Tab-separated table of C-alpha atoms and ligand atoms in Angstrom:
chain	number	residue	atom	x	y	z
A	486	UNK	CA	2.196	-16.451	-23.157
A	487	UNK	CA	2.979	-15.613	-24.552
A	488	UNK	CA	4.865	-12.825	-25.823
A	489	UNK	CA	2.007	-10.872	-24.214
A	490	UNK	CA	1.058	-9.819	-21.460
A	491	UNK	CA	-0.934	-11.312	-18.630
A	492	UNK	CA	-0.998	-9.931	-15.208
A	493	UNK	CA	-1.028	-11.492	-11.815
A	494	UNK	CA	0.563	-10.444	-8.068
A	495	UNK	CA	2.901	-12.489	-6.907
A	496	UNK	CA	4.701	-12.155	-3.924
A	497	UNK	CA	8.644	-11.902	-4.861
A	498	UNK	CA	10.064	-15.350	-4.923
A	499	UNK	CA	7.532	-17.299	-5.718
A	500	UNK	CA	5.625	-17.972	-8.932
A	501	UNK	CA	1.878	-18.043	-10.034
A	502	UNK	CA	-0.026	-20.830	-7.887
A	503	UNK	CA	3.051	-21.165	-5.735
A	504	UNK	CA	5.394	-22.304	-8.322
A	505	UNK	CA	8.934	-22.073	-7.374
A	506	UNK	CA	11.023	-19.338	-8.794
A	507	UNK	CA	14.236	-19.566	-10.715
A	508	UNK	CA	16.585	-16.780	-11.307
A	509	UNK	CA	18.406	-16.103	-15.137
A	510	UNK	CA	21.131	-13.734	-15.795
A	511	UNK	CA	20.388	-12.058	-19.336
A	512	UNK	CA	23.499	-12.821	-21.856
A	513	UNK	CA	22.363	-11.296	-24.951
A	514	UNK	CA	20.410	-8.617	-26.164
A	515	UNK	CA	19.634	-7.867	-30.000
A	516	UNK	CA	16.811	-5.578	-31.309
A	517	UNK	CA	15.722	-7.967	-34.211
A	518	UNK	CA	13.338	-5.517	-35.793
A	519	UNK	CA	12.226	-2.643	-34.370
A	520	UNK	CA	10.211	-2.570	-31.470
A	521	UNK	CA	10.906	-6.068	-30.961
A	522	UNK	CA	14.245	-7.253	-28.977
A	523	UNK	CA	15.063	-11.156	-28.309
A	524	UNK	CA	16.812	-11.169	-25.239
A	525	UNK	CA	19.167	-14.825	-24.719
A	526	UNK	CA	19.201	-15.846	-20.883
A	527	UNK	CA	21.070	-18.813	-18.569
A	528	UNK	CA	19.310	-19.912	-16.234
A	529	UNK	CA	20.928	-20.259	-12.802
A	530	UNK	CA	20.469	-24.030	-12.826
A	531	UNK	CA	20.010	-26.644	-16.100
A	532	UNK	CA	16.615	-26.852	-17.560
A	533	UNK	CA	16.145	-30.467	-17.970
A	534	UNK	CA	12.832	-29.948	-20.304
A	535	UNK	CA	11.409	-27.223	-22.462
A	536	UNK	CA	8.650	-29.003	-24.836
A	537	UNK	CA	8.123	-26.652	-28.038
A	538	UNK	CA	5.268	-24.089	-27.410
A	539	UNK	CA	6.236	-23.389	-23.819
A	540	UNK	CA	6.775	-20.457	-21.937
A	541	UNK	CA	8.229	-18.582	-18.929
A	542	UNK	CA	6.172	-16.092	-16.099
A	543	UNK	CA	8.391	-13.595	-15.695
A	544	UNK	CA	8.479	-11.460	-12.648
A	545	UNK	CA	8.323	-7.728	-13.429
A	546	UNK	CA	8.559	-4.553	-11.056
A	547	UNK	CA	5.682	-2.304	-11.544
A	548	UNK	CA	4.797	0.677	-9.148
A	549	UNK	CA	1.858	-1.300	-8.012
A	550	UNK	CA	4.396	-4.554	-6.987
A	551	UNK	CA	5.768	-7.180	-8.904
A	552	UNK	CA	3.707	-8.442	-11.440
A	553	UNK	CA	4.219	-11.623	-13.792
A	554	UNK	CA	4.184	-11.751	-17.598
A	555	UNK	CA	4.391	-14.708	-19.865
A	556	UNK	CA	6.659	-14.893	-22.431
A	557	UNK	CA	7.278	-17.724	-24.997
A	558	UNK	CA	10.672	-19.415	-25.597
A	559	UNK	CA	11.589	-18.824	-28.763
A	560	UNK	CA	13.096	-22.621	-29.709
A	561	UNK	CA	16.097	-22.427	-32.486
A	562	UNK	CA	16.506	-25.925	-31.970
A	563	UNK	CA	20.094	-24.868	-30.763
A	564	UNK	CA	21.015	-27.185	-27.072
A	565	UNK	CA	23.213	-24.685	-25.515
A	566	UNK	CA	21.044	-24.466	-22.496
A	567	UNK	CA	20.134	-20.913	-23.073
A	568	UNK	CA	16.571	-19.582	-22.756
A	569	UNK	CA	15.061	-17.150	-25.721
A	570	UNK	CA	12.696	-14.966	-25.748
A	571	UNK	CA	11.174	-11.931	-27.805
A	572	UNK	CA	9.322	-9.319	-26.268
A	573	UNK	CA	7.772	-6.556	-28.478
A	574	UNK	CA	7.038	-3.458	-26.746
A	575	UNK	CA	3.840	-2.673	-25.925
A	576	UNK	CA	3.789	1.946	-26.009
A	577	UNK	CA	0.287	1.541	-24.347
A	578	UNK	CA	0.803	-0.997	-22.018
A	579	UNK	CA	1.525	-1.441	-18.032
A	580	UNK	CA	5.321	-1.027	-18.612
A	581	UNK	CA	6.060	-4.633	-18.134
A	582	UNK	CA	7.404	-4.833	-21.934
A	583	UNK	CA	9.079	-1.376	-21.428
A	584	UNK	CA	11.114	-2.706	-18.322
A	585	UNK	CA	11.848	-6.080	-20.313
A	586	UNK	CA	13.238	-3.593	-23.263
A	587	UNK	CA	15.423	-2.087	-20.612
A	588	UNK	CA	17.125	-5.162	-19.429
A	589	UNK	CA	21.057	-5.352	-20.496
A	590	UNK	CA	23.586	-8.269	-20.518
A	591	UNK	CA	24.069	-8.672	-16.916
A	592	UNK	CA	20.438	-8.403	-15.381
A	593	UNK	CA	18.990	-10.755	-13.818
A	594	UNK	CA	15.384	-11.904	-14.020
A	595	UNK	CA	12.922	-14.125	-12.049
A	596	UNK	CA	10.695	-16.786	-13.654
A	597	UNK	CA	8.670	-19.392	-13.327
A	598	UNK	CA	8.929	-22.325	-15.872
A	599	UNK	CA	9.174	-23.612	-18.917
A	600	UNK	CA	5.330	-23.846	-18.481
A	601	UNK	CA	4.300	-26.417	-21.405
A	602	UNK	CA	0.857	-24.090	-22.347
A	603	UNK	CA	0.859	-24.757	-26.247
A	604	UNK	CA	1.449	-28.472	-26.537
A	605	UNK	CA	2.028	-30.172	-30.226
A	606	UNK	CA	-0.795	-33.147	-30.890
A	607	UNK	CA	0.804	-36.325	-30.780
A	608	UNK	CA	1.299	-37.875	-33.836
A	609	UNK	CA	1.851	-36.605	-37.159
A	610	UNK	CA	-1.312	-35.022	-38.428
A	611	UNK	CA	-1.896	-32.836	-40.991
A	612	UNK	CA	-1.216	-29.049	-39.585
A	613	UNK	CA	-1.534	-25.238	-40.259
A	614	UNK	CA	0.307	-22.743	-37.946
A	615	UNK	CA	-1.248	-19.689	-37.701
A	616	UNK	CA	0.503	-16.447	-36.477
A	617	UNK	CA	-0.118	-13.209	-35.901
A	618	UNK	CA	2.584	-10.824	-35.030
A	619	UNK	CA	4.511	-11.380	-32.323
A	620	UNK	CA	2.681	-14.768	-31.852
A	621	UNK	CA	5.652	-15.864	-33.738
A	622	UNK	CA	7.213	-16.514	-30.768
A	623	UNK	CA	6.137	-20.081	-29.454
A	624	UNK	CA	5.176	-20.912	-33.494
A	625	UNK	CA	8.939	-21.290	-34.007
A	626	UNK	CA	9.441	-24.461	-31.773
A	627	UNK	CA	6.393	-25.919	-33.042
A	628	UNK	CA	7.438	-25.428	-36.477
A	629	UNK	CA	10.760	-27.269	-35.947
A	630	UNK	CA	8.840	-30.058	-33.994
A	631	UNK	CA	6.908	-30.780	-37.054
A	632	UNK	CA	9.114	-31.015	-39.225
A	633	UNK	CA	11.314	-33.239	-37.339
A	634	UNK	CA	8.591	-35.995	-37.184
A	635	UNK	CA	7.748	-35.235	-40.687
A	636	UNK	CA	4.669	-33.995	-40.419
A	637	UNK	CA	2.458	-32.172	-43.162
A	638	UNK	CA	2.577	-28.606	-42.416
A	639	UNK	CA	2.115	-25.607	-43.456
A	640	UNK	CA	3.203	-21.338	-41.585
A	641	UNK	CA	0.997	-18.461	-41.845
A	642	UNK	CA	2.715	-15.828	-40.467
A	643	UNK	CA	0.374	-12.335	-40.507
A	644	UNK	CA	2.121	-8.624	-40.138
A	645	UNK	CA	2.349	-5.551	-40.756
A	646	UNK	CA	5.527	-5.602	-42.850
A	647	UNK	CA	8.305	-8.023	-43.414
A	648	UNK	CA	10.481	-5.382	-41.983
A	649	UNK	CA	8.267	-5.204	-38.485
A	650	UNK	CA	7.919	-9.103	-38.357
A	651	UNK	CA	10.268	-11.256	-35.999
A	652	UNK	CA	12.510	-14.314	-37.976
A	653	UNK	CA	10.869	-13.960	-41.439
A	654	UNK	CA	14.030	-14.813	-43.151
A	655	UNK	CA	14.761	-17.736	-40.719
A	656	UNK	CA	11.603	-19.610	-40.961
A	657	UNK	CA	11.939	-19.198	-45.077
A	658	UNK	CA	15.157	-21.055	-44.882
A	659	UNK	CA	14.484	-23.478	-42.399
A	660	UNK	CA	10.898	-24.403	-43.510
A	661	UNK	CA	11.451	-23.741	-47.465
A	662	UNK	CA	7.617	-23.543	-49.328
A	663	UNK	CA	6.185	-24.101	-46.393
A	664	UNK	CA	6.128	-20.179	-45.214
A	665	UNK	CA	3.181	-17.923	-46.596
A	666	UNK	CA	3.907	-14.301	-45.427
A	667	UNK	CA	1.057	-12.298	-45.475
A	668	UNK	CA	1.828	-8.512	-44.804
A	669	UNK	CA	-1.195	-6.029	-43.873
A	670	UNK	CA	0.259	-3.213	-45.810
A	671	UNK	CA	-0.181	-4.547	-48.935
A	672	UNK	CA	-3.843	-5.006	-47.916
A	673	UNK	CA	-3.210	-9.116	-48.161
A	674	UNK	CA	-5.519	-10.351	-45.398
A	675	UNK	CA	-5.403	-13.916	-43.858
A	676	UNK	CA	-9.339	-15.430	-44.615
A	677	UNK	CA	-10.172	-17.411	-41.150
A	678	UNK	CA	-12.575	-19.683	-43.599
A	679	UNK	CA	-10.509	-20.032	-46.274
A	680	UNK	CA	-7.443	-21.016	-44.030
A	681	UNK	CA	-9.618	-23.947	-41.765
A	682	UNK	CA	-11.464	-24.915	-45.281
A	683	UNK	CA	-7.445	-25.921	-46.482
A	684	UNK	CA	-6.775	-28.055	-43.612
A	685	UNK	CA	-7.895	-31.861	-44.260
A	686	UNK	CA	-10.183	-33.941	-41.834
A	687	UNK	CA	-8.129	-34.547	-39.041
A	688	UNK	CA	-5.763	-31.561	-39.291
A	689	UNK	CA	-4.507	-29.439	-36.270
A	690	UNK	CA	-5.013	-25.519	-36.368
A	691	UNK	CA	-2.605	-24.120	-33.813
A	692	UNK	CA	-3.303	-20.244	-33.809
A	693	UNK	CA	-0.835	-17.244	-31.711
A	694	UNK	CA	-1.883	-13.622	-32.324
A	695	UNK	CA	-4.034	-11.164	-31.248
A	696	UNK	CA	-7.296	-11.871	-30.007
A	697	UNK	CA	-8.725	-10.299	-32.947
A	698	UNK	CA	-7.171	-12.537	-35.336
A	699	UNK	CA	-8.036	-15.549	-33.012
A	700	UNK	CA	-11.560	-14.785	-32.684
A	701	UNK	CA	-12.101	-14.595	-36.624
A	702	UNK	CA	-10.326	-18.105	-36.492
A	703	UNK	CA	-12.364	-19.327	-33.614
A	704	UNK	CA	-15.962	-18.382	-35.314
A	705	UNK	CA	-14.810	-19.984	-38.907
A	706	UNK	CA	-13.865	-23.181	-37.102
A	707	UNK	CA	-17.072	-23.340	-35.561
A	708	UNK	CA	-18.906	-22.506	-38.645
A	709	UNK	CA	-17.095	-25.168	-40.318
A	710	UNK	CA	-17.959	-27.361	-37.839
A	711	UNK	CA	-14.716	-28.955	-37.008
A	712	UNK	CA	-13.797	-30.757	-33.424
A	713	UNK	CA	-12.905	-28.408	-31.179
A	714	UNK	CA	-10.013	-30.266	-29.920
A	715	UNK	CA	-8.281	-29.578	-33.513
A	716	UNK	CA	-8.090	-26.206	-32.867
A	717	UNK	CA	-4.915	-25.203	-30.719
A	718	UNK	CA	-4.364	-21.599	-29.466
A	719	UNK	CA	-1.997	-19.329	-27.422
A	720	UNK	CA	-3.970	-15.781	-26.370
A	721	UNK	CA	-2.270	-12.924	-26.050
A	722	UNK	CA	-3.990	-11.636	-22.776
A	723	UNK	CA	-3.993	-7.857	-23.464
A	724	UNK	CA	-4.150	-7.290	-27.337
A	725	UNK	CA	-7.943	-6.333	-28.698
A	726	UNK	CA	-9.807	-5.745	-32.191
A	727	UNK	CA	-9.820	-2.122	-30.736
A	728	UNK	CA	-7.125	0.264	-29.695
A	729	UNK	CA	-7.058	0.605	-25.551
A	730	UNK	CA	-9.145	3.935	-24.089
A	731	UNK	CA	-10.253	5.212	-20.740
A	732	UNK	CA	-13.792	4.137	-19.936
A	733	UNK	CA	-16.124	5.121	-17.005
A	734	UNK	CA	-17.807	2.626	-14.817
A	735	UNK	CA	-21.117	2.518	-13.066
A	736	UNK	CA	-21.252	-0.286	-10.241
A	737	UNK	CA	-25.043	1.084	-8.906
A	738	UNK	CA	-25.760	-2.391	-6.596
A	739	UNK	CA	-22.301	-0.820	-4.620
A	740	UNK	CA	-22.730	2.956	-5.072
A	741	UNK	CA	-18.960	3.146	-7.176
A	742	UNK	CA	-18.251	5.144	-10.262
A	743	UNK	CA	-14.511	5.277	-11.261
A	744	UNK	CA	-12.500	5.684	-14.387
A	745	UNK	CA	-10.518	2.966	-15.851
A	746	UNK	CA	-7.497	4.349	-17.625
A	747	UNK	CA	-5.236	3.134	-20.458
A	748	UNK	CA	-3.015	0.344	-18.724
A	749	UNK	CA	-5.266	-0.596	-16.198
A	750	UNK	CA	-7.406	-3.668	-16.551
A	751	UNK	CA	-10.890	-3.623	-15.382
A	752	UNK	CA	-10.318	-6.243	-12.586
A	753	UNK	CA	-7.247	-4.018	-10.985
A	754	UNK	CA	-9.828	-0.629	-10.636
A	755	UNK	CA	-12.487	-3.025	-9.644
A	756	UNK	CA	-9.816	-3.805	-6.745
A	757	UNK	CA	-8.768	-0.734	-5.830
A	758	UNK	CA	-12.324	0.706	-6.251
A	759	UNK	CA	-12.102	-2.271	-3.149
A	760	UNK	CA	-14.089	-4.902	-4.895
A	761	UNK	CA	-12.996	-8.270	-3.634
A	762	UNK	CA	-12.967	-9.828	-6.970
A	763	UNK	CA	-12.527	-13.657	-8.236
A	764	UNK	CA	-9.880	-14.179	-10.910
A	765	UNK	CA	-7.408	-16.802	-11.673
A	766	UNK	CA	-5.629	-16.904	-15.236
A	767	UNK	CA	-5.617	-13.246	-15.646
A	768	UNK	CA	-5.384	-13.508	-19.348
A	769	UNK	CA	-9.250	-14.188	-20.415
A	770	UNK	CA	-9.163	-17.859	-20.060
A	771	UNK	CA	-10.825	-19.168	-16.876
A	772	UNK	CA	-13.959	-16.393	-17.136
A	773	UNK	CA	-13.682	-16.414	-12.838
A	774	UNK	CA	-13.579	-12.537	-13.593
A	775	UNK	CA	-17.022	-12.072	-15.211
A	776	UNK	CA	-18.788	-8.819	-14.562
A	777	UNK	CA	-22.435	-8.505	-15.631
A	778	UNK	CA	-23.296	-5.883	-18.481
A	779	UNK	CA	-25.631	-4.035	-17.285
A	780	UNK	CA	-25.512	-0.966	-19.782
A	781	UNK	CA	-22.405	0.278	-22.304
A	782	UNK	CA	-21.977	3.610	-24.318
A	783	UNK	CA	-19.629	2.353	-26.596
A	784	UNK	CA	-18.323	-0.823	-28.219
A	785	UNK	CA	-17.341	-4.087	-25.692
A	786	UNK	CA	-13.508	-4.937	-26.668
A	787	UNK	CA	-14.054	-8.596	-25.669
A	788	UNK	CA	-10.570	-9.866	-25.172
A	789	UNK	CA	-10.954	-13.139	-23.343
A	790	UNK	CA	-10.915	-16.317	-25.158
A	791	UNK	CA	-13.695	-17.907	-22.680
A	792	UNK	CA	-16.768	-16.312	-23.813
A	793	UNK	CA	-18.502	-18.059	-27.047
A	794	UNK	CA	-19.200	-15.930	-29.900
A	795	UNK	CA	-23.152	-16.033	-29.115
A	796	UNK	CA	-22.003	-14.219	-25.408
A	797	UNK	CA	-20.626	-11.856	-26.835
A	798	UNK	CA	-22.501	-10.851	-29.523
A	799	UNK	CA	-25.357	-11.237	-26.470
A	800	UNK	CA	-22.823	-8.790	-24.663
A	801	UNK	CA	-24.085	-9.753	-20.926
A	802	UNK	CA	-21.069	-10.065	-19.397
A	803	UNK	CA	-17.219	-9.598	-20.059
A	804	UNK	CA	-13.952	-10.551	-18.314
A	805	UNK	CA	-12.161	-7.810	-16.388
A	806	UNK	CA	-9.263	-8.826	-16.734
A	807	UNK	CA	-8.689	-8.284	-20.266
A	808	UNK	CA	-11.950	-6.950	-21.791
A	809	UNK	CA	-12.470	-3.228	-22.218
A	810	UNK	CA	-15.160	-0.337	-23.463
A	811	UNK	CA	-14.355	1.369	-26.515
A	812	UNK	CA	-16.324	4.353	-25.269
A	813	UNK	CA	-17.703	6.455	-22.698
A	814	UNK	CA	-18.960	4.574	-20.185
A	815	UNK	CA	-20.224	0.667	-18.713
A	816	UNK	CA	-22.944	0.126	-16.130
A	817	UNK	CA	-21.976	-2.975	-13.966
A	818	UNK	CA	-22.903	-5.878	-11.725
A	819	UNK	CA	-20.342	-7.934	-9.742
B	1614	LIG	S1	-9.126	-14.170	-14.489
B	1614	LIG	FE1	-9.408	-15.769	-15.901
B	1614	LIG	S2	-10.625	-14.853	-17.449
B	1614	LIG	FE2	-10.182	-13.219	-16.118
C-alpha cells in the first residue's frame, strides 16, 4: 500500500494468496522527518522488475500471528538494486508500523513482491498527482516516470507542515514548478473540484492519502462527471475522516455483543466473537466484508474505497475491515 496498513494472516513463509516469500536484510535506516523513517533493504535475490507505483506485503509479528502490511517502494530512480521504503508510525495503530520503526541495519524482513498496485496509464497524457501525507510514498516513482516520457504533469503534495512531510525538498529539485506544497497549518486546503476542474479532457488523476482526502476527490470526480478510468488511486487501508475509538456492537440475529477497541478492526472481533466471516483485500477494496447497518449511535467512519458515495450517505452497510463507529455503539447483521 501502501505506506499503510492493511491486514491479513498469513502463515509464515508464504505471502497473501500464496505468493512466494522473499527475505531482505535491512541496510539503512534514517528518520527523514519525524515520525517517519525510510528504511533501504537488499533483497536476498535480484529483483528483475519494480514498475513505479508498486509495493511490497511485508510480514509483521503481532501477538495475534504474523500479519502482512503493504508498503510502497519509494523509487529514487537510483539502480543499485536496493528496495526503499517509508513507513510513518502509526501511535494508534496494531503495532505493525511500531515494529517496522524498530527494525535496525541487520534485520531481516519477509515480503511478498514488488506487487505493481498503482500502475502509470500508458502513454503520455496530461496528469495531476495527488498526495496526501505519507501517500508520498509510491507518488515519487510515478513522478519520475512522467517526467521521463515527458509527460504534462503536475504534484500536489498535502501536509501538515513542510517539516512533517517526507522528500519535500527532493521533489522541488527534481520536478522544478511542477511541486505545489500545500501545508494544513497554514489553513491552505487542497479543493477536490478545483483540482479535477484543472486537469484537461483526457487527463489522469492518480490520488495516495488518506481516505478522507480520497473520498473528497472521488465525489468531485463524479460530480464532474469524468471517466472513471481517469481516476487512479492507492488507499491507505486504515486511515479515516475520524480519529479511531472503541465502539460497541450488537449482532441480535447471533445473540453477540462485544467491544471493538482501538487497533482492532471490526472483521478481527467479528472473528474472535467466532463469526466465520468473508474477506479478501483487507484494506476496503473488494467489499467481501460487508456487514449490514442495522442501527448506529454515532457517526459511520467509512474507510473502504468500495462503497459509492450514495451507500454511504444511505449508511446500510460498511466494511469491517476498515470501517469504524465514531460513537457508542452499532447494531449488526452478518
Ligand atoms: S476484505 Fe475487502 S473490503 Fe474488506
Amino acid at each position: 500500500m501502501t505506506s499503510a496498513a492493511d491486514t491479513s494472516t498469513q502463515p509464515p513463509g508464504s505471502g497473501p494468496h500464496g505468493a512466494t516469500a522473499h527475505t531482505a536484510v535491512v541496510v539503512g535506516r534514517t528518520e527523514i522527518v519525524p515520525d517517519i523513517v525510510e528504511l533501504v533493504m537488499r533483497p536476498s535475490r535480484p529483483i528483475q522488475s519494480v514498475p513505479p507505483g508498486s509495493h511490497l506485503d511485508i510480514t509483521v509479528p503481532l501477538p495475534g500471528g504474523p500479519e502482512t502490511r503493504s508498503y510502497s517502494l519509494v523509487d529514487h530512480g537510483r539502480d543499485d538494486g536496493l528496495l526503499r521504503i517509508a513507513v510513518r508510525l502509526q501511535r494508534d495503530g496494531r503495532g505493525g508500523s511500531r515494529w517496522m520503526h524498530g527494525l535496525r541495519p541487520g534485520a531481516e524482513i519477509t515480503f511478498t513482491g514488488p506487487i505493481d498496485g498503482f500502475p502509470l496509464s500508458p502513454g503520455r497524457r496530461p496528469s495531476v498527482l495527488l498526495a496526501g501525507g505519507i501517500g508520498i510514498t509510491p507518488i515519487v516513482g510515478l513522478a519520475s516516470a512522467l517526467r521521463a516520457r515527458g509527460a504534462d504533469y503536475r504534484l500536489v503534495y498535502a501536509g501538515r507542515s513542510r517539516e512533517h512531510m517526507a522528500f519535500v525538498e527532493d521533489l522541488e529539485r527534481e520536478h522544478h514548478g511542477r511541486v505545489r506544497v500545500v501545508e494544513d497549518i497554514d489553513g491552505d486546503l487542497v479543493d477536490p473540484d478545483e483540482l479535477v476542474a484543472s486537469l484537461g479532457d483526457g487527463g489522469v488523476l492518480y490520488v495516495c492519502g488518506p481516505m478522507g482526502l480520497l473520498s473528497a476527490v472521488r465525489a468531485a470526480w463524479e460530480r464532474a462527471a469524468r471517466p472513471p478510468g481517469g481516476l487512479r488511486f492507492e488507499t491507505f487501508g486504515t486511515s479515516g475522516a475520524l480519529p479511531a475509538a472503541p465502539f460497541r456492537v450488537e449482532v441480535p440475529a447471533r445473540g453477540l455483543s462485544f467491544d471493538v477497541p482501538v487497533g482492532t478492526s471490526l472483521l478481527d472481533a467479528l472473528e474472535s466473537a467466532g463469526v466465520e466471516m468473508m474477506y479478501d483485500c483487507r484494506r476496503g477494496e473488494c467489499g467481501l466484508c460487508r456487514v449490514a447497518i442495522l442501527d448506529v449511535t454515532g457517526t459511520v467512519d467509512h474507510r473502504d474505497v468500495f462503497l459509492s458515495e450514495h451507500q454511504r450517505a444511505e449508511n446500510r452497510a460498511m466494511c469491517s475491515c476498515v470501517s469504524r463507529v465514531a460513537g457508542a455503539s452499532l447494531t449488526i447483521d452478518c
